[in-house]
Amino acid sequence: MERIKDFFAAHRETWRAVKFTLFSASAGIIQIVSFALLNELLHLPYWLSYLIALVLSVLWNFTLNRKYTFRSDANLPVAMFKVACYYAVFTPLSTLLEHQLADRLGWNEYLVTAINMLLNFSTEFLFQRFVVYGQSIDTAAQAESKQAE
């Protein structure tokens, strides 16, 4: 068991990226399923289906990554505000891209959503890693051990 802990400690950033990828994949599933339900069953406008699905996946992803990937005890409202700022930029740009490619140019809606999800995945990891949690990575475990004392 100690060898496993040593392995993960030696490859901490790689393991962090793997966890982020897995949680992002689960958020992607939430986004695609909710998008499909809203778009196909409720027949909401495309952009609204995309926006609601994005918000659902962001909430899921933020919660899991804060606790398990970055293990941060950073101030929750501040961390959420930083992520909200990221999405205040990303969401309008990605919504415009979705509208331009899917509605105006006729690209497949699911292909365009997948492209935006890949853009979101890569830029959000960097933003969370260096901006949101940069100084507070792995501080949750320290805070828990201090509380136990």
Coordinates of N, CA, C and O in Angstrom, one line a residue:
M1 N 0.8 -1.2 0.0 CA 0.0 0.0 0.0 C 0.9 1.3 0.0 O 0.5 2.2 -0.6
E2 N 2.0 1.2 0.7 CA 2.9 2.3 0.8 C 3.5 2.6 -0.6 O 3.7 3.8 -0.9
R3 N 3.8 1.6 -1.4 CA 4.3 1.8 -2.7 C 3.3 2.5 -3.6 O 3.7 3.4 -4.4
I4 N 2.0 2.2 -3.4 CA 1.0 2.9 -4.2 C 1.0 4.4 -3.9 O 0.9 5.3 -4.7
K5 N 1.0 4.7 -2.6 CA 1.1 6.1 -2.1 C 2.3 6.8 -2.7 O 2.2 8.0 -3.1
D6 N 3.4 6.1 -2.6 CA 4.7 6.7 -3.2 C 4.6 7.0 -4.6 O 5.0 8.0 -5.1
F7 N 4.0 6.1 -5.4 CA 3.8 6.3 -6.8 C 3.0 7.5 -7.1 O 3.3 8.4 -7.9
F8 N 1.8 7.6 -6.4 CA 0.9 8.8 -6.6 C 1.6 10.1 -6.2 O 1.4 11.1 -6.8
A9 N 2.4 10.0 -5.1 CA 3.0 11.2 -4.7 C 4.1 11.7 -5.7 O 4.2 12.9 -6.0
A10 N 4.8 10.7 -6.3 CA 5.8 11.1 -7.3 C 5.2 11.6 -8.6 O 5.8 12.4 -9.3
H11 N 4.0 11.2 -8.9 CA 3.3 11.6 -10.1 C 2.0 12.4 -9.8 O 1.0 12.3 -10.4
R12 N 2.1 13.3 -8.8 CA 1.0 14.0 -8.3 C 0.3 14.8 -9.4 O -0.9 14.8 -9.5
E13 N 1.0 15.6 -10.2 CA 0.4 16.4 -11.2 C -0.2 15.6 -12.3 O -1.3 15.9 -12.8
T14 N 0.4 14.4 -12.7 CA -0.1 13.6 -13.7 C -1.4 13.0 -13.1 O -2.5 12.9 -13.9
W15 N -1.4 12.5 -11.9 CA -2.6 11.9 -11.3 C -3.7 13.0 -11.2 O -4.9 12.7 -11.4
R16 N -3.3 14.2 -10.9 CA -4.3 15.3 -10.8 C -5.0 15.5 -12.2 O -6.2 15.7 -12.3
A17 N -4.2 15.5 -13.2 CA -4.7 15.7 -14.6 C -5.6 14.5 -15.0 O -6.7 14.7 -15.6
V18 N -5.3 13.3 -14.5 CA -6.1 12.1 -14.8 C -7.5 12.3 -14.1 O -8.5 12.0 -14.7
K19 N -7.4 12.6 -12.8 CA -8.7 12.8 -12.1 C -9.5 13.9 -12.7 O -10.7 13.8 -12.8
F20 N -8.9 15.0 -13.1 CA -9.6 16.1 -13.7 C -10.3 15.6 -15.0 O -11.5 15.9 -15.3
T21 N -9.6 14.8 -15.8 CA -10.1 14.2 -17.0 C -11.3 13.3 -16.7 O -12.3 13.4 -17.4
L22 N -11.2 12.5 -15.7 CA -12.3 11.6 -15.4 C -13.5 12.3 -14.9 O -14.7 12.0 -15.3
F23 N -13.3 13.3 -14.1 CA -14.5 14.1 -13.6 C -15.0 14.9 -14.7 O -16.3 15.1 -14.8
S24 N -14.2 15.4 -15.6 CA -14.7 16.2 -16.7 C -15.5 15.3 -17.7 O -16.5 15.7 -18.3
A25 N -15.0 14.0 -17.8 CA -15.8 13.1 -18.7 C -17.2 12.9 -18.1 O -18.2 12.8 -18.8
S26 N -17.2 12.7 -16.7 CA -18.6 12.5 -16.1 C -19.4 13.8 -16.3 O -20.6 13.7 -16.6
A27 N -18.8 15.0 -16.2 CA -19.5 16.2 -16.4 C -20.0 16.3 -17.9 O -21.0 16.8 -18.2
G28 N -19.1 15.8 -18.8 CA -19.5 15.8 -20.2 C -20.7 14.9 -20.5 O -21.5 15.2 -21.3
I29 N -20.7 13.8 -19.8 CA -21.9 12.9 -19.9 C -23.1 13.6 -19.4 O -24.2 13.6 -20.1
I30 N -23.0 14.3 -18.3 CA -24.2 15.1 -17.8 C -24.6 16.1 -18.8 O -25.8 16.3 -19.1
Q31 N -23.6 16.8 -19.4 CA -23.9 17.8 -20.4 C -24.6 17.3 -21.6 O -25.6 17.8 -22.1
I32 N -24.0 16.2 -22.2 CA -24.6 15.6 -23.4 C -26.0 15.1 -23.1 O -26.9 15.3 -23.9
V33 N -26.2 14.4 -22.0 CA -27.5 13.8 -21.7 C -28.5 14.9 -21.5 O -29.6 14.8 -22.1
S34 N -28.2 15.9 -20.7 CA -29.1 17.0 -20.4 C -29.4 17.8 -21.7 O -30.5 18.2 -22.0
F35 N -28.3 18.0 -22.5 CA -28.5 18.7 -23.8 C -29.5 17.9 -24.7 O -30.4 18.5 -25.2
A36 N -29.3 16.6 -24.8 CA -30.2 15.8 -25.6 C -31.6 15.8 -25.1 O -32.5 16.0 -26.0
L37 N -31.8 15.7 -23.8 CA -33.2 15.8 -23.3 C -33.8 17.1 -23.6 O -35.0 17.2 -24.0
L38 N -33.1 18.2 -23.3 CA -33.7 19.5 -23.5 C -33.9 19.8 -25.0 O -34.9 20.4 -25.4
N39 N -33.0 19.4 -25.9 CA -33.0 19.7 -27.3 C -34.0 18.8 -28.0 O -34.8 19.3 -28.8
E40 N -34.0 17.5 -27.7 CA -34.8 16.5 -28.5 C -36.2 16.3 -27.9 O -37.1 16.2 -28.6
L41 N -36.3 16.3 -26.6 CA -37.6 16.0 -25.9 C -38.4 17.3 -25.7 O -39.6 17.3 -25.9
L42 N -37.7 18.3 -25.1 CA -38.5 19.5 -24.8 C -38.5 20.5 -26.0 O -39.2 21.5 -25.9
H43 N -37.6 20.3 -26.9 CA -37.5 21.2 -28.1 C -37.2 22.6 -27.8 O -37.8 23.5 -28.4
L44 N -36.4 22.8 -26.7 CA -36.0 24.2 -26.4 C -35.1 24.7 -27.5 O -34.5 23.9 -28.3
P45 N -35.0 26.0 -27.6 CA -34.0 26.5 -28.6 C -32.6 26.0 -28.3 O -32.2 25.7 -27.2
Y46 N -31.9 25.8 -29.4 CA -30.6 25.1 -29.3 C -29.7 25.8 -28.3 O -29.1 25.2 -27.4
W47 N -29.6 27.2 -28.4 CA -28.7 27.9 -27.5 C -29.1 27.7 -26.0 O -28.2 27.6 -25.1
L48 N -30.4 27.6 -25.7 CA -30.9 27.5 -24.3 C -30.6 26.1 -23.8 O -30.2 25.9 -22.7
S49 N -30.8 25.1 -24.7 CA -30.4 23.7 -24.3 C -28.9 23.6 -24.0 O -28.5 23.0 -23.0
Y50 N -28.1 24.2 -24.8 CA -26.7 24.2 -24.6 C -26.3 24.9 -23.3 O -25.6 24.4 -22.4
L51 N -26.9 26.1 -23.0 CA -26.6 26.8 -21.8 C -27.0 26.1 -20.5 O -26.2 26.0 -19.6
I52 N -28.2 25.6 -20.5 CA -28.6 24.8 -19.3 C -27.8 23.6 -19.1 O -27.3 23.3 -17.9
A53 N -27.5 22.9 -20.1 CA -26.6 21.7 -20.0 C -25.2 22.1 -19.5 O -24.6 21.4 -18.7
L54 N -24.7 23.2 -20.0 CA -23.4 23.7 -19.5 C -23.4 24.0 -18.1 O -22.5 23.6 -17.3
V55 N -24.4 24.7 -17.6 CA -24.5 25.0 -16.2 C -24.5 23.8 -15.3 O -23.8 23.7 -14.3
L56 N -25.3 22.8 -15.7 CA -25.4 21.6 -14.9 C -24.1 20.9 -14.8 O -23.6 20.4 -13.8
S57 N -23.4 20.8 -15.9 CA -22.1 20.1 -15.9 C -21.0 20.9 -15.1 O -20.2 20.3 -14.5
V58 N -21.1 22.2 -15.2 CA -20.1 23.1 -14.4 C -20.3 22.9 -12.9 O -19.3 22.7 -12.2
L59 N -21.5 22.8 -12.5 CA -21.8 22.6 -11.0 C -21.2 21.3 -10.6 O -20.6 21.2 -9.5
W60 N -21.5 20.3 -11.4 CA -21.0 18.9 -11.1 C -19.4 18.9 -11.0 O -18.8 18.4 -10.1
N61 N -18.9 19.4 -12.1 CA -17.4 19.4 -12.3 C -16.7 20.2 -11.2 O -15.7 19.8 -10.6
F62 N -17.2 21.4 -10.9 CA -16.6 22.3 -9.8 C -16.6 21.5 -8.5 O -15.6 21.5 -7.8
T63 N -17.7 20.9 -8.1 CA -17.9 20.3 -6.8 C -16.9 19.1 -6.7 O -16.1 19.0 -5.7
L64 N -16.8 18.3 -7.7 CA -15.9 17.1 -7.6 C -14.4 17.5 -7.7 O -13.6 17.0 -6.9
N65 N -14.1 18.4 -8.6 CA -12.7 18.8 -8.7 C -12.2 19.6 -7.5 O -11.0 19.4 -7.1
R66 N -13.0 20.4 -6.9 CA -12.6 21.1 -5.7 C -12.2 20.1 -4.6 O -11.2 20.2 -3.9
K67 N -13.1 19.1 -4.4 CA -12.9 18.2 -3.3 C -11.8 17.1 -3.6 O -11.0 16.8 -2.7
Y68 N -11.8 16.5 -4.8 CA -11.0 15.4 -5.0 C -9.8 15.6 -5.9 O -8.8 15.0 -5.7
T69 N -9.8 16.5 -6.9 CA -8.7 16.8 -7.8 C -7.7 17.7 -7.2 O -6.5 17.5 -7.1
F70 N -8.2 18.9 -6.7 CA -7.4 19.9 -6.2 C -7.3 19.9 -4.7 O -6.4 20.6 -4.1
R71 N -8.2 19.2 -4.1 CA -8.2 19.0 -2.6 C -7.9 20.3 -1.9 O -7.0 20.4 -1.1
S72 N -8.8 21.3 -2.2 CA -8.5 22.7 -1.8 C -9.4 23.1 -0.6 O -10.6 22.7 -0.7
D73 N -8.9 23.8 0.3 CA -9.8 24.4 1.3 C -9.9 25.9 1.1 O -10.2 26.7 1.9
A74 N -9.6 26.3 -0.2 CA -9.8 27.7 -0.5 C -11.2 28.2 -0.2 O -12.1 27.4 -0.3
N75 N -11.3 29.5 0.0 CA -12.6 30.1 0.3 C -13.6 29.7 -0.8 O -13.4 30.0 -1.9
L76 N -14.7 29.0 -0.4 CA -15.6 28.5 -1.4 C -16.2 29.6 -2.2 O -16.3 29.5 -3.4
P77 N -16.8 30.7 -1.6 CA -17.3 31.7 -2.4 C -16.3 32.4 -3.4 O -16.7 32.7 -4.5
V78 N -15.1 32.5 -3.0 CA -14.1 33.1 -3.8 C -13.7 32.2 -5.0 O -13.7 32.6 -6.1
A79 N -13.6 30.9 -4.7 CA -13.3 29.9 -5.7 C -14.5 29.9 -6.7 O -14.3 29.8 -7.9
M80 N -15.7 29.9 -6.2 CA -16.9 29.9 -7.1 C -16.9 31.1 -8.0 O -17.3 31.1 -9.1
F81 N -16.6 32.3 -7.4 CA -16.6 33.5 -8.1 C -15.5 33.5 -9.2 O -15.8 33.9 -10.3
K82 N -14.4 32.9 -8.9 CA -13.3 32.8 -10.0 C -13.8 31.9 -11.1 O -13.6 32.3 -12.3
V83 N -14.5 30.8 -10.8 CA -15.0 29.9 -11.8 C -16.1 30.6 -12.6 O -16.2 30.5 -13.8
A84 N -16.9 31.4 -11.9 CA -18.0 32.2 -12.5 C -17.4 33.2 -13.5 O -18.0 33.4 -14.6
C85 N -16.3 33.8 -13.1 CA -15.6 34.7 -14.0 C -15.1 34.0 -15.3 O -15.3 34.6 -16.4
Y86 N -14.6 32.9 -15.1 CA -14.1 32.1 -16.3 C -15.3 31.8 -17.2 O -15.2 32.0 -18.4
Y87 N -16.4 31.4 -16.6 CA -17.6 31.1 -17.4 C -18.3 32.3 -17.9 O -19.0 32.3 -19.0
A88 N -18.1 33.5 -17.3 CA -18.6 34.7 -17.8 C -18.0 35.1 -19.1 O -18.6 35.8 -20.0
V89 N -16.8 34.6 -19.3 CA -16.1 34.8 -20.6 C -16.3 33.6 -21.6 O -16.7 33.8 -22.7
F90 N -16.1 32.4 -21.0 CA -16.3 31.2 -21.9 C -17.7 31.0 -22.4 O -17.8 30.7 -23.6
T91 N -18.7 31.2 -21.6 CA -20.1 30.9 -22.0 C -20.5 31.7 -23.2 O -21.0 31.2 -24.2
P92 N -20.4 33.1 -23.1 CA -20.9 33.8 -24.3 C -20.1 33.5 -25.6 O -20.6 33.4 -26.6
L93 N -18.7 33.3 -25.4 CA -17.9 32.9 -26.6 C -18.3 31.6 -27.1 O -18.5 31.4 -28.4
S94 N -18.5 30.6 -26.3 CA -18.9 29.3 -26.7 C -20.3 29.2 -27.3 O -20.6 28.5 -28.2
T95 N -21.2 30.0 -26.7 CA -22.6 30.1 -27.2 C -22.6 30.7 -28.6 O -23.3 30.2 -29.5
L96 N -21.8 31.8 -28.8 CA -21.7 32.4 -30.1 C -21.1 31.4 -31.1 O -21.6 31.3 -32.2
L97 N -20.1 30.6 -30.7 CA -19.5 29.6 -31.6 C -20.5 28.6 -31.9 O -20.6 28.2 -33.1
E98 N -21.2 28.1 -30.9 CA -22.3 27.1 -31.1 C -23.3 27.7 -32.1 O -23.7 27.0 -33.1
H99 N -23.8 28.9 -31.9 CA -24.8 29.5 -32.8 C -24.2 29.6 -34.2 O -24.9 29.3 -35.2
Q100 N -23.0 30.1 -34.3 CA -22.4 30.3 -35.7 C -22.3 29.0 -36.4 O -22.7 28.9 -37.6
L101 N -21.7 28.0 -35.8 CA -21.4 26.8 -36.5 C -22.6 25.9 -36.7 O -22.8 25.4 -37.8
A102 N -23.5 25.8 -35.7 CA -24.6 24.9 -35.8 C -25.8 25.6 -36.5 O -26.4 25.0 -37.4
D103 N -26.1 26.8 -36.1 CA -27.3 27.4 -36.6 C -27.1 28.1 -38.0 O -27.9 28.0 -38.9
R104 N -26.0 28.8 -38.1 CA -25.7 29.5 -39.4 C -25.1 28.7 -40.4 O -25.4 28.8 -41.6
L105 N -24.1 27.9 -40.0 CA -23.3 27.1 -41.0 C -23.8 25.7 -41.2 O -23.4 25.0 -42.1
G106 N -24.7 25.3 -40.3 CA -25.4 24.0 -40.5 C -24.5 22.8 -40.0 O -24.8 21.7 -40.4
W107 N -23.5 23.0 -39.2 CA -22.7 21.9 -38.7 C -23.6 21.1 -37.7 O -24.6 21.6 -37.1
N108 N -23.3 19.8 -37.6 CA -24.0 19.0 -36.7 C -23.9 19.5 -35.2 O -22.8 19.8 -34.8
E109 N -25.1 19.6 -34.6 CA -25.1 20.2 -33.2 C -24.3 19.4 -32.2 O -23.7 20.0 -31.4
Y110 N -24.2 18.1 -32.3 CA -23.5 17.3 -31.4 C -22.0 17.5 -31.6 O -21.2 17.5 -30.7
L111 N -21.6 17.6 -32.9 CA -20.2 17.8 -33.2 C -19.7 19.2 -32.6 O -18.6 19.2 -32.0
V112 N -20.5 20.2 -32.8 CA -20.2 21.5 -32.3 C -20.1 21.5 -30.8 O -19.2 22.1 -30.2
T113 N -21.1 20.8 -30.2 CA -21.0 20.7 -28.7 C -19.8 20.0 -28.2 O -19.1 20.4 -27.3
A114 N -19.4 18.9 -28.9 CA -18.2 18.2 -28.6 C -16.9 19.1 -28.7 O -16.0 19.1 -27.9
I115 N -16.9 19.9 -29.8 CA -15.7 20.8 -30.0 C -15.7 21.8 -28.8 O -14.6 22.0 -28.2
N116 N -16.8 22.4 -28.4 CA -16.8 23.3 -27.3 C -16.5 22.6 -26.0 O -15.8 23.2 -25.1
M117 N -16.9 21.4 -25.8 CA -16.5 20.6 -24.6 C -15.0 20.4 -24.5 O -14.4 20.5 -23.4
L118 N -14.4 20.1 -25.6 CA -12.9 20.0 -25.6 C -12.2 21.3 -25.3 O -11.2 21.3 -24.6
L119 N -12.7 22.4 -25.9 CA -12.1 23.7 -25.6 C -12.3 24.0 -24.1 O -11.4 24.5 -23.5
N120 N -13.5 23.7 -23.6 CA -13.8 24.0 -22.2 C -12.9 23.1 -21.3 O -12.3 23.6 -20.3
F121 N -12.7 21.9 -21.6 CA -11.9 20.9 -20.8 C -10.5 21.5 -20.7 O -9.9 21.6 -19.6
S122 N -9.8 21.8 -21.8 CA -8.4 22.2 -21.7 C -8.2 23.6 -21.1 O -7.4 23.7 -20.2
T123 N -9.1 24.5 -21.4 CA -8.9 25.9 -20.8 C -9.3 25.9 -19.3 O -8.7 26.6 -18.5
E124 N -10.4 25.1 -19.0 CA -10.8 25.1 -17.6 C -9.8 24.4 -16.7 O -9.6 24.9 -15.5
F125 N -9.1 23.4 -17.1 CA -8.1 22.7 -16.3 C -7.0 23.8 -16.0 O -6.6 23.9 -14.8
L126 N -6.5 24.4 -17.0 CA -5.5 25.4 -16.7 C -5.9 26.5 -15.8 O -5.2 27.0 -14.9
F127 N -7.1 27.0 -16.0 CA -7.7 28.1 -15.2 C -7.8 27.6 -13.8 O -7.4 28.3 -12.8
Q128 N -8.4 26.5 -13.5 CA -8.6 26.0 -12.2 C -7.2 25.7 -11.5 O -7.0 26.0 -10.4
R129 N -6.4 25.1 -12.3 CA -5.1 24.7 -11.7 C -4.2 25.9 -11.3 O -3.6 25.9 -10.2
F130 N -4.2 26.9 -12.1 CA -3.3 28.0 -11.8 C -4.0 29.3 -11.2 O -3.3 30.1 -10.6
V131 N -5.2 29.5 -11.5 CA -5.9 30.7 -11.0 C -6.8 30.4 -9.8 O -6.6 31.0 -8.8
V132 N -7.7 29.4 -9.9 CA -8.6 29.2 -8.9 C -8.0 28.5 -7.7 O -8.1 29.0 -6.5
Y133 N -7.2 27.5 -7.9 CA -6.6 26.7 -6.8 C -5.1 26.8 -6.7 O -4.5 26.1 -5.9
G134 N -4.5 27.6 -7.5 CA -3.0 27.7 -7.6 C -2.3 27.7 -6.3 O -1.3 26.9 -6.1
Q135 N -2.7 28.5 -5.3 CA -2.0 28.6 -4.0 C -2.6 27.7 -3.0 O -2.1 27.6 -1.8
S136 N -3.7 27.0 -3.3 CA -4.4 26.2 -2.2 C -4.5 24.8 -2.6 O -5.3 24.1 -1.9
I137 N -3.8 24.3 -3.5 CA -3.9 22.9 -3.9 C -3.4 22.0 -2.7 O -2.4 22.3 -2.1
D138 N -4.1 20.9 -2.5 CA -3.8 20.0 -1.4 C -3.8 20.6 0.0 O -3.2 20.0 0.9
T139 N -4.6 21.6 0.2 CA -4.7 22.2 1.5 C -5.8 21.6 2.3 O -5.9 21.8 3.5
A140 N -6.8 21.0 1.7 CA -7.9 20.4 2.4 C -7.5 19.4 3.4 O -8.0 19.3 4.6
A141 N -6.5 18.5 3.1 CA -6.0 17.5 4.0 C -5.3 18.1 5.2 O -5.5 17.6 6.3
Q142 N -4.6 19.2 4.9 CA -3.9 19.9 6.0 C -4.9 20.5 7.0 O -4.8 20.4 8.2
A143 N -6.0 21.1 6.4 CA -7.0 21.7 7.3 C -7.7 20.6 8.1 O -8.1 20.8 9.3
E144 N -8.0 19.5 7.5 CA -8.7 18.4 8.2 C -7.8 17.8 9.3 O -8.3 17.6 10.4
S145 N -6.5 17.7 9.1 CA -5.6 17.2 10.2 C -5.5 18.2 11.3 O -5.4 17.8 12.5
K146 N -5.5 19.5 11.0 CA -5.5 20.5 12.0 C -6.8 20.5 12.9 O -6.7 20.7 14.1
Q147 N -7.9 20.3 12.2 CA -9.2 20.2 13.0 C -9.2 19.0 13.9 O -9.8 19.0 14.9
A148 N -8.6 17.9 13.5 CA -8.6 16.7 14.3 C -7.7 16.8 15.5 O -7.9 16.1 16.5
E149 N -6.8 17.7 15.5 CA -5.9 17.9 16.6 C -6.5 18.5 17.8 O -7.4 19.1 18.0

